Amino acid sequence: MSAANISRQILPFLSLLCLFSVAYSDDLQILLNIKTTLQNSNTNIFNSWQTHNPICNFTGISCNPDGSVKAIELSNQQLSGTVPFDSICQLKSLQKLSLGQNSLHGPITDDLKKCENLQYLDLGNNLFSGGVPDISPLNRLVSLYLNNSGFSGTFPWNSLSNMTGLVDLSLGDNQFDSSILFPDVVVGLTRLKLLYLSNCNIQGQIPPGIGNLTELGSLELSDNNITGEIPPEISKLGKLWQLELYNNSLIGKFPSGFGNLTSLQKFDASQNYLEGDLSELRSLTNLVTLQLFENGFSGEVPVEFGEFKS
Ligand SMILES: *[C@@H]1O[C@H](CO)[C@@H](O)[C@H](O)[C@H]1NC(C)=O
Ligand SMILES: *[C@@H]1O[C@H](CO)[C@@H](O)[C@H](O)[C@H]1NC(C)=O
Ligand SMILES: *[C@@H]1O[C@H](CO)[C@@H](O)[C@H](O)[C@H]1NC(C)=O
Ligand SMILES: *[C@@H]1O[C@H](CO)[C@@H](O)[C@H](O)[C@H]1NC(C)=O
Ligand SMILES: *[C@@H]1O[C@H](CO)[C@@H](O)[C@H](O)[C@H]1NC(C)=O
Ligand SMILES: *[C@@H]1O[C@H](CO)[C@@H](O)[C@H](O)[C@H]1NC(C)=O
Ligand SMILES: *[C@@H]1O[C@H](CO)[C@@H](O)[C@H](O)[C@H]1NC(C)=O
């Protein structure tokens, strides 16, 4: 075989190798940027983030088979500083970004919307400031945790409209600007199993469409100013094991059919203006906790409560 022939066969292979190592060194540079930005954190997790180690061996990093970064998992690591989303979102294959339960501060920049491949995003339990930017391009998200993280301003509810694969949505414990209406967009997210919107200035009525979220296991809407009645459609949520409605402005009686929520284990509707008797709750035999204080209920405690073994 002539030399020319050999190089014709080897060259494509060599250039593939080259491409591979270019991609690899890009991700390395990005990770080193992240390390520099967060290096004042009181943690030693970055000790393994050294150029002589393969990036896939960096603590908190996992890779795809091709060596590109797939996941950054640094929650609960005492991280402080501002998050360099401009760098992070250059990681083309990033599917999981987990930075919850740290002391990260500063704004969430617009760069976040470039993290288009994210399926899991946890920025919850930090000390961020400012609003949540438009994140509509992140429509592959399955889990989104932004709870208790210092956000304010108007939440970009429209960004959720194409996130039809969302299973966990947790936005509560942030002081968003109050909107007159309940954010209707969430009732289109029919895969949801967890919806946490407590303590984030939600007003208006629970829409009847809530009954479409039939996969919901946990629905938390406490500490808002939700008005109107509990819609009868809520009784379609047969998988609900937790329903937290306390400290709102709900009125009226338990809707007929509410007793169909027999999976309920935890139910709290305290501190509202609910009235009528408790007979609708007779069939909720799996209840573990039931709190209804500070309402306008009347009548007798149903004898069936005595049979609630849990
Ligand atoms: C990377 O991690 C693997 C598995 O823990 C280990 O076998 C390997 O020696 C590490 N490579 C380097 C260069 O540290
Ligand atoms: C709040 O966010 C954390 C992640 O930061 C998550 O583990 C936790 O379950 C969330 N809490 C609720 C009530 O959704
Ligand atoms: C949702 O997707 C449709 C169709 O691709 C697009 O026209 C629309 O702008 C998207 N909405 C948002 C909020 O991104
Ligand atoms: C609930 O689902 C039904 C049937 O799929 C649909 O016709 C209705 O528009 C949905 N309601 C909302 C508020 O999304
Ligand atoms: C009730 O919720 C409001 C927010 O809507 C909050 O300011 C208040 O502290 C809550 N009350 C109690 C007793 O937790
Ligand atoms: C709750 O909403 C009602 C009706 O919109 C309003 O009259 C009331 O002032 C609100 N309460 C609080 C504490 O914001
Ligand atoms: C409650 O469940 C029963 C039996 O599945 C059903 O016939 C009834 O229509 C349900 N009630 C409501 C209000 O959903």
Coordinates of N, CA, C and O in Angstrom, one line a residue, residues 120-286:
Y120 N -33.2 18.5 33.7 CA -33.2 18.7 35.2 C -32.5 19.9 35.6 O -31.4 20.1 35.3
L121 N -33.3 20.9 36.2 CA -32.6 22.1 36.6 C -33.0 22.4 38.1 O -34.2 22.5 38.4
D122 N -32.1 22.4 38.9 CA -32.3 22.7 40.3 C -31.5 23.9 40.8 O -30.2 23.8 40.9
L123 N -32.1 25.1 41.0 CA -31.4 26.2 41.5 C -32.0 26.6 42.8 O -31.8 27.7 43.4
G124 N -32.8 25.8 43.4 CA -33.6 26.1 44.6 C -32.8 26.3 45.8 O -31.6 25.8 45.9
N125 N -33.3 26.9 46.8 CA -32.7 27.1 48.1 C -31.3 27.7 48.0 O -30.3 27.2 48.4
N126 N -31.3 28.9 47.4 CA -30.1 29.7 47.3 C -30.5 31.2 47.6 O -31.6 31.4 48.1
L127 N -29.6 32.1 47.3 CA -29.8 33.5 47.7 C -29.8 34.4 46.5 O -29.3 35.5 46.5
F128 N -30.4 33.9 45.4 CA -30.4 34.7 44.2 C -31.2 36.0 44.3 O -31.9 36.2 45.3
S129 N -31.0 36.9 43.4 CA -31.8 38.1 43.4 C -32.3 38.4 42.0 O -31.8 37.9 41.0
G130 N -33.3 39.3 41.9 CA -33.9 39.6 40.6 C -34.9 38.6 40.1 O -35.3 37.7 40.9
G131 N -35.3 38.7 38.9 CA -36.3 37.9 38.4 C -35.8 36.6 37.7 O -34.6 36.5 37.5
V132 N -36.7 35.7 37.4 CA -36.4 34.6 36.6 C -36.5 35.0 35.1 O -37.6 35.5 34.7
P133 N -35.5 34.8 34.3 CA -35.6 35.3 32.9 C -36.5 34.3 32.1 O -36.9 33.3 32.5
D134 N -36.8 34.7 30.8 CA -37.5 33.8 29.9 C -36.7 32.5 29.8 O -35.5 32.5 29.5
I135 N -37.3 31.4 30.0 CA -36.7 30.1 29.9 C -37.5 29.2 28.9 O -37.3 28.0 28.9
S136 N -38.2 29.9 28.0 CA -39.0 29.1 27.1 C -38.3 28.1 26.2 O -38.8 27.0 25.8
P137 N -37.0 28.4 25.8 CA -36.3 27.3 25.0 C -36.0 26.0 25.8 O -35.6 25.1 25.2
L138 N -36.1 26.1 27.1 CA -35.8 24.9 27.9 C -37.0 23.9 27.9 O -37.4 23.4 29.0
N139 N -37.5 23.6 26.7 CA -38.7 22.8 26.7 C -38.5 21.3 26.8 O -39.5 20.5 26.6
R140 N -37.3 20.9 27.2 CA -37.1 19.4 27.4 C -37.1 19.2 28.9 O -36.9 18.0 29.4
L141 N -37.3 20.2 29.7 CA -37.3 20.0 31.2 C -38.3 19.0 31.7 O -39.4 19.0 31.3
V142 N -37.8 18.2 32.6 CA -38.7 17.2 33.3 C -38.9 17.7 34.7 O -39.9 17.6 35.3
S143 N -37.8 18.2 35.3 CA -37.8 18.7 36.7 C -37.3 20.1 36.8 O -36.2 20.4 36.3
L144 N -38.0 21.0 37.4 CA -37.6 22.4 37.5 C -37.9 22.8 39.0 O -39.0 22.9 39.4
Y145 N -36.8 23.0 39.7 CA -36.8 23.5 41.1 C -36.2 24.9 41.2 O -35.0 25.1 41.0
L146 N -37.0 25.9 41.5 CA -36.5 27.2 41.7 C -37.0 27.7 43.1 O -37.0 28.9 43.4
N147 N -37.5 26.8 43.9 CA -38.1 27.2 45.2 C -37.2 27.8 46.2 O -36.0 27.4 46.2
N148 N -37.7 28.7 47.0 CA -37.0 29.3 48.1 C -35.6 29.8 47.7 O -34.6 29.5 48.3
S149 N -35.5 30.6 46.7 CA -34.2 31.0 46.2 C -34.1 32.5 46.0 O -33.1 32.9 45.3
G150 N -35.0 33.3 46.6 CA -34.8 34.8 46.6 C -35.3 35.5 45.4 O -35.0 36.7 45.2
F151 N -36.0 34.8 44.5 CA -36.5 35.5 43.3 C -37.6 36.4 43.5 O -38.4 36.3 44.5
S152 N -37.7 37.4 42.7 CA -38.8 38.4 42.7 C -39.2 38.7 41.3 O -38.9 38.0 40.4
G153 N -39.9 39.8 41.1 CA -40.4 40.2 39.8 C -41.5 39.3 39.3 O -42.0 38.5 40.0
T154 N -41.8 39.5 38.0 CA -42.9 38.7 37.4 C -42.3 37.4 36.9 O -41.4 37.4 36.1
F155 N -42.9 36.3 37.4 CA -42.4 35.0 36.9 C -42.8 34.8 35.4 O -44.0 35.2 35.0
P156 N -41.9 34.3 34.5 CA -42.3 34.2 33.1 C -43.2 33.0 32.8 O -42.7 32.0 32.2
W157 N -44.4 33.0 33.3 CA -45.3 31.9 33.2 C -45.4 31.3 31.8 O -45.5 30.1 31.6
N158 N -45.4 32.2 30.8 CA -45.5 31.8 29.4 C -44.4 30.8 29.0 O -44.6 30.0 28.1
S159 N -43.2 30.9 29.7 CA -42.1 30.0 29.4 C -42.5 28.6 29.6 O -41.8 27.7 29.0
L160 N -43.5 28.3 30.4 CA -43.8 26.9 30.7 C -44.7 26.3 29.7 O -44.9 25.1 29.7
S161 N -45.2 27.1 28.7 CA -46.3 26.6 27.9 C -45.9 25.4 27.0 O -46.7 24.6 26.7
N162 N -44.6 25.4 26.6 CA -44.2 24.2 25.8 C -43.4 23.2 26.6 O -42.9 22.2 26.0
M163 N -43.4 23.3 27.9 CA -42.6 22.3 28.7 C -43.6 21.2 29.1 O -43.8 20.9 30.3
T164 N -44.1 20.6 28.1 CA -45.2 19.6 28.4 C -44.7 18.3 29.0 O -45.5 17.5 29.4
G165 N -43.4 18.1 29.1 CA -42.9 16.9 29.7 C -42.6 17.1 31.2 O -42.1 16.2 31.9
L166 N -42.9 18.3 31.8 CA -42.6 18.6 33.2 C -43.3 17.6 34.1 O -44.5 17.4 34.0
V167 N -42.5 17.1 35.0 CA -43.1 16.2 36.0 C -43.0 16.8 37.4 O -44.0 16.7 38.2
D168 N -42.0 17.6 37.7 CA -41.8 18.2 39.0 C -41.7 19.7 38.7 O -40.8 20.1 38.0
L169 N -42.6 20.5 39.3 CA -42.5 22.0 39.2 C -42.6 22.6 40.5 O -43.6 22.5 41.2
S170 N -41.5 23.2 41.0 CA -41.4 23.8 42.3 C -40.9 25.2 42.2 O -39.8 25.5 42.0
L171 N -41.8 26.2 42.5 CA -41.5 27.6 42.3 C -41.8 28.4 43.6 O -41.6 29.6 43.7
G172 N -42.3 27.7 44.6 CA -42.8 28.4 45.8 C -41.7 29.0 46.7 O -40.5 28.9 46.4
D173 N -42.2 29.8 47.7 CA -41.3 30.5 48.6 C -40.4 31.5 47.9 O -39.1 31.5 48.1
N174 N -40.9 32.2 46.9 CA -40.3 33.3 46.3 C -41.3 34.5 46.2 O -42.5 34.2 46.1
Q175 N -40.8 35.7 46.3 CA -41.8 36.8 46.4 C -42.0 37.4 45.0 O -41.5 38.4 44.6
F176 N -42.6 36.6 44.1 CA -43.0 37.0 42.8 C -44.0 38.1 42.9 O -44.8 38.2 43.9
D177 N -44.1 39.0 41.9 CA -45.2 40.0 41.8 C -46.5 39.2 41.8 O -46.6 38.2 41.0
S178 N -47.5 39.7 42.5 CA -48.7 38.9 42.5 C -49.5 39.2 41.2 O -49.4 40.3 40.6
S179 N -50.1 38.2 40.6 CA -50.9 38.3 39.4 C -52.3 38.2 39.9 O -52.6 37.4 40.8
I180 N -53.2 38.8 39.2 CA -54.6 38.8 39.5 C -55.2 37.4 39.4 O -56.1 36.9 40.1
L181 N -54.7 36.6 38.4 CA -55.2 35.3 38.1 C -54.2 34.2 38.4 O -53.0 34.4 38.4
F182 N -54.8 33.1 38.8 CA -54.0 31.9 38.9 C -53.3 31.5 37.6 O -53.9 31.7 36.5
P183 N -52.0 31.2 37.6 CA -51.3 30.9 36.3 C -51.9 29.7 35.6 O -51.5 28.6 35.9
D184 N -52.8 30.0 34.7 CA -53.5 28.9 34.0 C -52.6 27.9 33.2 O -53.0 26.8 33.0
V185 N -51.4 28.4 32.8 CA -50.5 27.6 32.0 C -50.2 26.3 32.7 O -50.0 25.3 32.0
V186 N -50.2 26.3 34.0 CA -49.8 25.0 34.7 C -50.8 23.9 34.5 O -50.4 22.7 34.5
V187 N -52.0 24.3 34.3 CA -53.0 23.2 34.1 C -52.9 22.5 32.8 O -53.5 21.4 32.5
G188 N -52.1 23.0 31.9 CA -51.8 22.3 30.6 C -50.6 21.3 30.8 O -50.3 20.6 29.8
L189 N -50.0 21.3 31.9 CA -48.8 20.4 32.1 C -49.2 19.1 32.7 O -49.0 18.8 33.9
T190 N -49.8 18.3 31.8 CA -50.6 17.1 32.3 C -49.7 16.0 32.8 O -50.2 15.0 33.3
R191 N -48.4 16.1 32.7 CA -47.5 15.0 33.3 C -47.2 15.3 34.7 O -46.5 14.5 35.4
L192 N -47.5 16.5 35.2 CA -47.0 16.9 36.6 C -47.4 15.9 37.7 O -48.6 15.5 37.8
K193 N -46.4 15.6 38.5 CA -46.7 14.8 39.7 C -46.5 15.6 40.9 O -47.1 15.3 42.0
L194 N -45.7 16.7 40.8 CA -45.5 17.6 41.9 C -45.6 19.0 41.5 O -45.0 19.4 40.5
L195 N -46.5 19.7 42.2 CA -46.7 21.2 41.9 C -46.6 21.9 43.2 O -47.5 21.8 44.1
Y196 N -45.5 22.7 43.4 CA -45.3 23.4 44.6 C -45.3 24.9 44.3 O -44.4 25.5 43.8
L197 N -46.4 25.6 44.7 CA -46.6 27.0 44.4 C -47.0 27.7 45.7 O -47.7 28.7 45.7
S198 N -46.6 27.2 46.8 CA -46.9 27.8 48.1 C -46.1 29.1 48.2 O -44.9 29.2 47.8
N199 N -46.7 30.1 48.9 CA -45.9 31.3 49.4 C -45.2 32.0 48.2 O -44.0 32.3 48.3
C200 N -45.9 32.2 47.1 CA -45.3 33.0 46.0 C -46.3 34.0 45.4 O -46.2 34.3 44.2
N201 N -47.2 34.5 46.2 CA -48.1 35.6 45.8 C -49.0 35.2 44.7 O -49.3 36.1 43.9
I202 N -49.6 34.0 44.8 CA -50.6 33.7 43.8 C -51.9 34.2 44.2 O -52.3 34.0 45.4
Q203 N -52.7 34.7 43.3 CA -54.0 35.2 43.6 C -55.0 34.5 42.7 O -54.6 33.7 41.9
G204 N -56.3 34.9 42.7 CA -57.3 34.4 41.8 C -57.8 33.0 42.2 O -57.4 32.6 43.3
Q205 N -58.6 32.4 41.4 CA -59.2 31.1 41.7 C -58.5 29.9 41.2 O -57.9 30.0 40.1
I206 N -58.6 28.8 41.8 CA -58.0 27.6 41.3 C -58.9 27.2 40.1 O -60.1 27.1 40.2
P207 N -58.3 27.1 38.9 CA -59.1 26.9 37.7 C -59.6 25.5 37.6 O -58.9 24.5 38.1
P208 N -60.8 25.3 37.0 CA -61.4 23.9 36.9 C -60.4 23.0 36.2 O -60.4 21.8 36.5
G209 N -59.6 23.5 35.3 CA -58.6 22.7 34.6 C -57.6 21.9 35.5 O -56.9 21.0 35.0
I210 N -57.6 22.3 36.8 CA -56.7 21.6 37.7 C -57.0 20.1 37.6 O -56.1 19.2 37.8
G211 N -58.3 19.8 37.3 CA -58.7 18.4 37.2 C -58.1 17.6 36.1 O -58.2 16.4 36.1
N212 N -57.4 18.3 35.2 CA -56.7 17.6 34.1 C -55.3 17.1 34.6 O -54.7 16.3 33.9
L213 N -54.9 17.5 35.7 CA -53.5 17.1 36.2 C -53.6 15.8 36.9 O -53.3 15.7 38.1
T214 N -54.1 14.7 36.2 CA -54.5 13.5 36.9 C -53.3 12.7 37.4 O -53.5 11.7 38.1
E215 N -52.0 13.1 37.1 CA -50.9 12.4 37.6 C -50.4 13.0 39.0 O -49.5 12.4 39.6
L216 N -51.0 14.1 39.3 CA -50.5 14.8 40.5 C -50.6 14.0 41.8 O -51.6 13.4 42.1
G217 N -49.4 13.9 42.5 CA -49.4 13.3 43.8 C -49.4 14.3 44.9 O -50.0 14.2 45.9
S218 N -48.7 15.5 44.6 CA -48.6 16.5 45.6 C -48.9 17.9 45.0 O -48.3 18.3 44.1
L219 N -49.9 18.5 45.6 CA -50.3 19.9 45.2 C -50.3 20.8 46.4 O -51.0 20.6 47.4
E220 N -49.4 21.8 46.3 CA -49.2 22.7 47.5 C -49.4 24.1 47.0 O -48.7 24.6 46.1
L221 N -50.4 24.8 47.6 CA -50.8 26.2 47.2 C -50.9 27.1 48.4 O -51.5 28.1 48.3
S222 N -50.3 26.7 49.5 CA -50.5 27.4 50.8 C -49.9 28.8 50.8 O -49.1 29.1 49.9
D223 N -50.3 29.6 51.8 CA -49.7 30.9 52.0 C -49.7 31.8 50.8 O -48.7 32.4 50.4
N224 N -50.8 31.8 50.1 CA -51.1 32.7 49.0 C -52.3 33.5 49.3 O -52.8 33.5 50.4
N225 N -52.9 34.1 48.3 CA -54.2 34.7 48.5 C -55.2 34.2 47.5 O -55.8 34.9 46.7
I226 N -55.3 32.9 47.5 CA -56.2 32.2 46.5 C -57.7 32.4 47.0 O -58.0 32.1 48.1
T227 N -58.5 32.8 46.0 CA -59.9 33.1 46.4 C -60.9 32.1 45.7 O -60.4 31.2 45.0
G228 N -62.1 32.3 46.0 CA -63.2 31.4 45.4 C -63.3 30.1 46.0 O -62.7 29.8 47.1
E229 N -64.0 29.1 45.4 CA -64.3 27.8 46.0 C -63.2 26.8 45.5 O -62.6 27.0 44.5
I230 N -63.1 25.7 46.3 CA -62.3 24.6 45.8 C -63.1 24.0 44.6 O -64.3 23.6 44.8
P231 N -62.6 23.9 43.4 CA -63.4 23.5 42.3 C -63.7 22.0 42.3 O -62.8 21.2 42.8
P232 N -64.9 21.6 42.0 CA -65.3 20.1 42.0 C -64.3 19.3 41.2 O -64.1 18.1 41.6
E233 N -63.7 19.8 40.2 CA -62.8 19.0 39.3 C -61.6 18.5 40.1 O -61.0 17.5 39.6
I234 N -61.3 19.0 41.2 CA -60.2 18.6 42.0 C -60.4 17.1 42.4 O -59.4 16.3 42.6
S235 N -61.7 16.7 42.4 CA -61.9 15.3 42.8 C -61.5 14.2 41.8 O -61.5 13.0 42.0
K236 N -61.0 14.7 40.6 CA -60.5 13.8 39.6 C -59.0 13.4 39.9 O -58.5 12.6 39.2
L237 N -58.4 14.0 40.9 CA -57.0 13.8 41.1 C -56.8 12.6 42.0 O -56.3 12.7 43.2
G238 N -57.1 11.5 41.5 CA -57.1 10.2 42.3 C -55.8 9.8 42.9 O -55.8 9.0 43.8
K239 N -54.7 10.4 42.4 CA -53.4 9.9 42.9 C -52.9 10.9 44.0 O -51.8 10.7 44.5
L240 N -53.7 11.9 44.3 CA -53.2 12.9 45.2 C -53.0 12.4 46.6 O -53.9 11.8 47.2
W241 N -51.8 12.5 47.1 CA -51.6 12.0 48.5 C -51.3 13.2 49.4 O -51.4 13.1 50.6
Q242 N -51.0 14.4 48.8 CA -50.8 15.6 49.7 C -51.5 16.8 49.0 O -51.3 17.1 47.8
L243 N -52.3 17.4 49.8 CA -53.0 18.6 49.3 C -52.9 19.7 50.4 O -53.4 19.6 51.5
E244 N -52.2 20.8 50.1 CA -51.9 21.8 51.1 C -52.5 23.1 50.6 O -52.1 23.7 49.5
L245 N -53.5 23.6 51.3 CA -54.3 24.8 50.8 C -54.3 25.9 51.9 O -55.0 26.9 51.8
Y246 N -53.6 25.7 53.0 CA -53.8 26.5 54.2 C -53.3 28.0 53.9 O -52.5 28.3 53.0
N247 N -53.9 28.9 54.7 CA -53.7 30.3 54.6 C -53.9 30.9 53.3 O -53.0 31.4 52.6
N248 N -55.1 30.8 52.8 CA -55.6 31.4 51.6 C -56.9 32.1 51.9 O -57.3 32.3 53.1
S249 N -57.7 32.5 50.9 CA -59.0 33.1 51.1 C -60.1 32.3 50.4 O -61.0 32.8 49.8
L250 N -60.0 30.9 50.6 CA -61.0 30.0 50.0 C -62.3 30.1 50.7 O -62.3 30.2 51.9
I251 N -63.4 30.0 49.9 CA -64.7 30.1 50.5 C -65.5 28.9 50.1 O -65.1 28.1 49.3
G252 N -66.7 28.7 50.7 CA -67.6 27.6 50.3 C -67.4 26.3 51.0 O -66.6 26.3 52.0
K253 N -68.1 25.3 50.5 CA -68.0 24.0 51.1 C -67.0 23.1 50.4 O -66.7 23.4 49.2
F254 N -66.7 21.9 51.0 CA -66.0 20.9 50.2 C -66.9 20.5 49.0 O -68.1 20.2 49.2
P255 N -66.4 20.5 47.8 CA -67.3 20.1 46.7 C -67.7 18.7 46.8 O -66.9 17.9 47.3
S256 N -68.8 18.4 46.2 CA -69.3 17.0 46.3 C -68.4 16.2 45.4 O -67.9 16.6 44.3
G257 N -67.9 15.0 45.8 CA -66.9 14.2 45.1 C -65.6 14.3 45.7 O -64.7 13.5 45.4
F258 N -65.4 15.3 46.6 CA -64.1 15.5 47.2 C -63.6 14.2 48.0 O -62.5 13.9 48.0
G259 N -64.7 13.5 48.5 CA -64.4 12.3 49.2 C -63.8 11.2 48.3 O -63.4 10.1 48.8
N260 N -63.8 11.4 47.0 CA -63.2 10.4 46.1 C -61.6 10.5 46.1 O -61.0 9.6 45.6
L261 N -61.1 11.5 46.8 CA -59.6 11.6 46.9 C -59.1 10.6 47.9 O -58.4 11.0 48.9
T262 N -59.3 9.4 47.7 CA -59.0 8.4 48.8 C -57.6 8.1 49.0 O -57.2 7.4 49.9
S263 N -56.7 8.6 48.1 CA -55.3 8.4 48.3 C -54.7 9.5 49.2 O -53.5 9.4 49.6
L264 N -55.5 10.5 49.6 CA -55.0 11.6 50.4 C -54.5 11.1 51.8 O -55.2 10.4 52.5
Q265 N -53.2 11.5 52.1 CA -52.6 11.2 53.4 C -52.5 12.4 54.2 O -52.5 12.4 55.4
K266 N -52.1 13.5 53.5 CA -51.9 14.8 54.2 C -52.8 15.8 53.6 O -52.7 16.1 52.4
F267 N -53.7 16.4 54.4 CA -54.6 17.4 53.9 C -54.7 18.6 54.9 O -54.9 18.3 56.1
D268 N -54.4 19.8 54.5 CA -54.4 20.9 55.3 C -55.1 22.1 54.6 O -54.6 22.6 53.6
A269 N -56.3 22.5 55.1 CA -57.0 23.6 54.5 C -57.3 24.6 55.6 O -58.2 25.4 55.5
S270 N -56.4 24.7 56.6 CA -56.6 25.6 57.7 C -56.5 27.1 57.2 O -56.0 27.4 56.1
Q271 N -57.0 28.0 58.0 CA -56.9 29.4 57.8 C -57.4 29.8 56.4 O -56.7 30.4 55.6
N272 N -58.7 29.5 56.2 CA -59.5 29.9 55.0 C -60.8 30.4 55.5 O -61.0 30.6 56.7
Y273 N -61.8 30.5 54.6 CA -63.2 30.9 55.0 C -64.1 29.8 54.6 O -65.2 30.0 54.1
L274 N -63.6 28.5 54.7 CA -64.5 27.4 54.3 C -65.6 27.1 55.3 O -65.4 27.5 56.5
E275 N -66.7 26.5 54.9 CA -67.9 26.3 55.7 C -68.5 25.0 55.4 O -68.0 24.2 54.6
G276 N -69.7 24.8 56.1 CA -70.4 23.5 55.9 C -69.8 22.5 56.8 O -69.0 22.7 57.7
D277 N -70.3 21.2 56.6 CA -69.8 20.2 57.5 C -68.7 19.3 56.9 O -68.3 19.6 55.8
L278 N -68.3 18.3 57.7 CA -67.1 17.6 57.2 C -67.5 16.2 56.6 O -66.6 15.3 56.4
S279 N -68.8 16.0 56.3 CA -69.2 14.7 55.9 C -68.5 14.2 54.7 O -68.3 13.0 54.5
E280 N -68.2 15.1 53.8 CA -67.5 14.8 52.5 C -66.2 14.1 52.8 O -65.6 13.4 51.9
L281 N -65.6 14.2 54.0 CA -64.3 13.7 54.3 C -64.3 12.3 54.9 O -63.3 11.6 55.1
R282 N -65.6 11.8 55.0 CA -65.8 10.4 55.7 C -65.0 9.3 55.1 O -64.6 8.4 55.7
S283 N -64.8 9.4 53.7 CA -64.2 8.3 53.0 C -62.7 8.4 52.9 O -62.1 7.5 52.2
L284 N -62.1 9.4 53.4 CA -60.6 9.6 53.2 C -59.9 8.8 54.3 O -59.2 9.3 55.1
T285 N -60.0 7.5 54.1 CA -59.5 6.6 55.2 C -58.0 6.4 55.3 O -57.5 5.8 56.2
N286 N -57.3 7.0 54.3 CA -55.8 6.9 54.4 C -55.2 8.1 55.0 O -54.0 8.2 55.0

